[in-house]
Backbone as JSON, one array per atom type, in Angstrom:
{
  "sequence": "MKNIFICLVFVASLIVSPLAVFSQDETVTETPEIVLMELSGVVVSVDLQEQQIGIEYQLDDLESATTAIFDLSETVEIYKNEQVITATEIKNGDKVTITYQLDENSAKVITKIVLES",
  "N": [[0.82, -1.18, 0.0], [1.96, 1.2, 0.8], [3.87, 1.52, -1.21], [2.23, 1.93, -3.45], [1.09, 4.37, -2.81], [3.38, 6.01, -2.83], [4.05, 5.78, -5.54], [1.79, 7.0, -6.67], [2.09, 9.61, -5.7], [4.48, 10.26, -6.97], [3.7, 10.12, -9.71], [1.75, 12.11, -9.69], [3.36, 14.31, -9.14], [4.8, 14.47, -11.49], [2.83, 15.28, -13.23], [1.98, 17.72, -12.14], [4.31, 19.29, -11.99], [5.14, 20.29, -14.66], [2.94, 21.96, -15.05], [3.27, 23.84, -13.05], [5.59, 25.07, -13.93], [4.74, 26.24, -16.34], [2.81, 27.94, -15.39], [4.05, 29.97, -14.08], [4.86, 33.42, -13.88], [6.27, 34.83, -16.67], [9.09, 36.77, -17.33], [9.26, 39.17, -19.67], [11.59, 40.58, -21.64], [11.79, 43.49, -23.32], [13.15, 44.6, -26.37], [14.67, 47.68, -26.69], [13.23, 50.23, -28.69], [14.75, 51.37, -31.62], [15.47, 54.63, -32.33], [15.82, 56.69, -34.98], [17.45, 59.7, -35.75], [17.76, 62.84, -37.44], [19.88, 65.4, -38.67], [21.17, 68.5, -39.97], [24.25, 70.11, -40.69], [27.5, 71.63, -40.17], [30.7, 70.27, -40.55], [33.03, 70.41, -37.97], [35.11, 69.18, -36.76], [37.21, 66.33, -37.22], [38.03, 63.23, -36.11], [39.54, 60.53, -36.77], [40.93, 58.5, -35.5], [39.66, 58.24, -33.03], [37.23, 57.75, -34.04], [35.25, 59.79, -34.35], [33.2, 62.64, -35.05], [32.85, 66.11, -35.11], [30.09, 68.26, -35.18], [28.59, 71.28, -36.11], [25.48, 72.69, -35.62], [22.21, 74.07, -36.19], [19.39, 74.45, -34.26], [15.87, 74.65, -34.74], [14.44, 76.04, -32.75], [16.31, 77.52, -31.41], [18.46, 80.38, -31.29], [21.22, 80.49, -31.45], [24.02, 78.56, -32.68], [24.74, 75.08, -32.14], [27.22, 72.81, -31.05], [28.18, 69.46, -31.37], [29.65, 66.31, -30.52], [29.87, 63.39, -32.38], [29.79, 59.86, -32.51], [31.13, 57.53, -34.88], [29.41, 54.87, -36.31], [30.3, 51.4, -36.62], [29.41, 50.51, -39.02], [28.87, 52.7, -40.59], [27.38, 54.55, -43.22], [28.54, 56.49, -45.87], [28.06, 59.15, -48.06], [28.6, 61.04, -51.06], [27.54, 63.04, -53.61], [25.82, 60.98, -54.34], [27.5, 58.83, -54.36], [29.37, 56.28, -52.76], [31.64, 57.03, -50.21], [34.69, 57.25, -48.21], [35.39, 57.76, -44.68], [37.72, 59.2, -44.5], [37.57, 61.13, -46.4], [36.05, 63.17, -45.46], [35.99, 66.51, -44.47], [36.86, 69.39, -42.42], [34.45, 71.97, -42.43], [32.82, 70.88, -44.35], [29.49, 70.56, -45.48], [26.91, 68.7, -44.09], [24.4, 66.15, -43.86], [23.22, 64.18, -41.35], [22.31, 60.93, -40.13], [21.46, 59.63, -37.09], [21.63, 57.77, -33.97], [20.88, 57.12, -30.5], [23.05, 55.38, -28.37], [23.28, 52.66, -25.92], [24.5, 54.02, -23.87], [23.73, 56.58, -24.18], [25.23, 57.94, -26.03], [25.73, 59.74, -29.07], [25.42, 58.19, -32.09], [26.48, 58.01, -35.34], [24.89, 56.76, -38.19], [24.61, 57.22, -40.84], [25.93, 59.41, -43.29], [25.56, 62.18, -45.35], [27.2, 64.08, -47.6], [26.96, 67.4, -48.7], [27.18, 68.64, -52.01]],
  "CA": [[0.0, 0.0, 0.0], [2.87, 2.33, 0.87], [4.47, 1.65, -2.54], [1.22, 2.51, -4.34], [0.99, 5.78, -2.43], [4.6, 6.67, -3.33], [3.91, 5.84, -7.0], [0.78, 8.01, -6.98], [2.72, 10.92, -5.44], [5.45, 10.47, -8.04], [2.95, 10.41, -10.94], [1.12, 13.42, -9.51], [4.39, 15.34, -9.26], [5.12, 14.6, -12.91], [1.74, 16.02, -13.87], [1.89, 19.07, -11.59], [5.55, 20.02, -12.24], [5.07, 21.11, -15.87], [1.92, 22.99, -14.87], [3.87, 24.89, -12.23], [6.54, 25.8, -14.77], [4.01, 27.04, -17.32], [1.95, 28.92, -14.76], [4.84, 31.05, -13.52], [4.92, 34.63, -14.69], [7.52, 34.95, -17.4], [9.53, 38.13, -17.52], [9.57, 39.41, -21.07], [12.4, 41.78, -21.8], [11.58, 44.07, -24.64], [14.27, 45.29, -26.96], [14.28, 49.08, -26.88], [13.05, 50.63, -30.08], [15.8, 52.26, -32.11], [14.92, 55.85, -32.9], [16.79, 57.38, -35.83], [17.26, 61.15, -35.81], [18.49, 63.44, -38.56], [20.14, 66.84, -38.59], [22.11, 69.04, -40.95], [25.18, 71.05, -40.1], [28.83, 71.79, -40.75], [31.74, 69.52, -39.85], [34.01, 71.28, -37.33], [36.27, 68.37, -36.38], [37.21, 64.93, -37.65], [39.04, 62.45, -35.39], [39.34, 59.16, -37.25], [41.45, 57.55, -34.51], [38.6, 58.04, -32.04], [35.99, 57.5, -34.79], [34.31, 60.83, -33.95], [33.08, 63.83, -35.89], [32.16, 67.24, -34.48], [29.2, 68.95, -36.13], [27.89, 72.47, -35.63], [24.16, 72.7, -36.24], [21.25, 75.05, -35.68], [18.05, 73.94, -33.99], [14.85, 75.63, -35.12], [13.97, 76.85, -31.63], [17.43, 78.25, -30.8], [19.08, 81.36, -32.18], [22.65, 80.22, -31.63], [24.37, 77.21, -33.15], [25.19, 74.11, -31.14], [28.22, 71.86, -31.55], [28.16, 68.17, -30.66], [30.54, 65.26, -31.01], [29.13, 62.18, -32.74], [30.6, 58.68, -32.81], [30.81, 56.85, -36.13], [29.14, 53.45, -36.12], [31.21, 50.54, -37.4], [28.81, 50.27, -40.33], [28.38, 53.99, -41.1], [27.32, 54.74, -44.68], [28.92, 57.87, -46.18], [27.78, 59.42, -49.47], [28.79, 62.36, -51.66], [27.04, 62.96, -54.99], [25.21, 59.65, -54.46], [28.57, 57.83, -54.43], [29.9, 55.89, -51.46], [33.01, 57.49, -49.95], [35.19, 56.83, -46.9], [35.44, 58.82, -43.68], [38.93, 60.0, -44.71], [37.25, 62.2, -47.34], [35.29, 64.21, -44.76], [36.88, 67.59, -44.05], [36.24, 70.51, -41.72], [33.75, 72.89, -43.32], [31.84, 70.15, -45.19], [28.08, 70.6, -45.06], [26.46, 67.32, -44.04], [23.16, 65.72, -43.2], [23.53, 62.9, -40.72], [21.29, 60.14, -39.45], [22.12, 59.06, -35.92], [20.8, 57.19, -32.91], [21.54, 57.08, -29.2], [23.35, 54.01, -27.95], [22.85, 52.33, -24.56], [25.12, 55.0, -22.96], [23.22, 57.87, -24.66], [26.15, 58.57, -26.98], [25.15, 59.92, -30.4], [26.17, 57.34, -33.03], [26.08, 58.26, -36.72], [24.73, 55.57, -39.03], [24.65, 57.63, -42.25], [26.36, 60.78, -43.55], [25.45, 62.62, -46.74], [27.88, 65.35, -47.81], [26.4, 68.23, -49.76], [28.22, 68.98, -52.99]],
  "C": [[0.87, 1.26, 0.0], [3.51, 2.57, -0.49], [3.5, 2.26, -3.53], [1.09, 4.0, -4.07], [2.19, 6.56, -2.97], [4.53, 6.8, -4.85], [2.9, 6.91, -7.39], [1.34, 9.42, -6.76], [3.71, 11.24, -6.55], [4.75, 10.85, -9.34], [2.31, 11.78, -10.84], [2.15, 14.53, -9.65], [4.82, 15.54, -10.7], [4.07, 15.41, -13.64], [1.75, 17.47, -13.42], [3.13, 19.9, -11.91], [5.5, 20.86, -13.52], [4.03, 22.22, -15.74], [2.48, 24.14, -14.06], [4.83, 25.72, -13.06], [5.8, 26.72, -15.73], [3.14, 28.1, -16.67], [2.72, 30.08, -14.15], [4.82, 32.24, -14.47], [6.28, 34.69, -15.37], [7.85, 36.42, -17.55], [9.94, 38.29, -18.98], [10.38, 40.69, -21.13], [12.24, 42.27, -23.22], [12.86, 44.74, -25.11], [13.86, 46.74, -27.17], [14.21, 49.42, -28.36], [14.15, 51.6, -30.47], [15.14, 53.44, -32.8], [16.04, 56.53, -33.69], [16.44, 58.85, -35.9], [18.13, 61.7, -36.93], [18.71, 64.92, -38.27], [21.16, 67.22, -39.65], [23.0, 70.06, -40.26], [26.49, 71.09, -40.85], [29.84, 71.02, -39.9], [32.76, 70.51, -39.28], [35.22, 70.5, -36.83], [36.09, 66.94, -36.86], [38.35, 64.24, -36.92], [38.82, 60.98, -35.75], [39.93, 58.12, -36.31], [40.39, 57.22, -33.47], [37.26, 57.72, -32.7], [34.89, 58.48, -34.38], [34.35, 62.0, -34.92], [32.32, 64.88, -35.09], [31.33, 67.97, -35.52], [28.54, 70.13, -35.43], [26.57, 72.54, -36.38], [23.25, 73.69, -35.53], [19.91, 74.35, -35.47], [17.04, 75.03, -34.27], [14.47, 76.56, -33.98], [15.09, 77.62, -30.92], [18.03, 79.22, -31.81], [20.54, 81.04, -32.45], [22.87, 78.77, -32.06], [24.87, 76.37, -31.98], [26.22, 73.2, -31.8], [28.15, 70.6, -30.71], [29.14, 67.22, -31.33], [29.71, 64.0, -31.22], [30.13, 61.05, -32.98], [30.19, 58.12, -34.16], [30.53, 55.39, -35.82], [30.12, 52.65, -36.98], [30.71, 50.33, -38.82], [28.27, 51.56, -40.95], [28.43, 54.01, -42.63], [27.6, 56.21, -44.95], [28.78, 58.08, -47.68], [28.12, 60.86, -49.83], [28.43, 62.2, -53.13], [26.51, 61.56, -55.3], [26.24, 58.53, -54.65], [29.05, 57.53, -53.01], [31.34, 56.38, -51.34], [33.43, 56.99, -48.57], [35.25, 58.04, -45.96], [36.67, 59.71, -43.86], [38.67, 61.17, -45.65], [36.43, 63.32, -46.71], [36.27, 65.23, -44.21], [36.11, 68.64, -43.25], [35.62, 71.47, -42.73], [32.76, 72.21, -44.25], [30.45, 70.3, -44.6], [27.55, 69.17, -45.17], [25.04, 67.22, -43.49], [23.46, 64.34, -42.65], [22.26, 62.24, -40.18], [22.02, 59.49, -38.28], [21.11, 58.49, -34.94], [21.57, 57.28, -31.6], [21.83, 55.63, -28.84], [22.94, 53.81, -26.49], [23.44, 53.29, -23.52], [24.72, 56.42, -23.31], [24.23, 58.63, -25.51], [25.46, 58.64, -28.34], [26.02, 59.16, -31.41], [25.62, 57.54, -34.44], [26.01, 56.94, -37.48], [24.82, 55.92, -40.52], [25.07, 59.1, -42.32], [26.18, 61.05, -45.04], [26.12, 63.99, -46.82], [27.2, 66.1, -48.94], [27.52, 68.6, -50.72], [28.27, 70.45, -53.25]]
}
């Protein structure tokens, strides 16, 4: 009789165990949505060793210009006259339109640069 009871408890635990696993609240971690931003300005510094570009730009609601340093993504796309170019061809004074996003540390990372001709 004791063996039957132990077998019943064992079988019951096999049935209840999966139910307990499936009934637990699962924590779903959402991937943050990537927001791409765009701005136009003038290149004021190029540091290819640090993979950074300084851009001076004007926001619509501000009278004075703002300068910010942007990191270049490893896969940055750079265009001039609809042709792909390299970062070595970017010079101070170039007028650019950039597409960038904020990384996990809130650094501004450029994903695309279009130089005006």
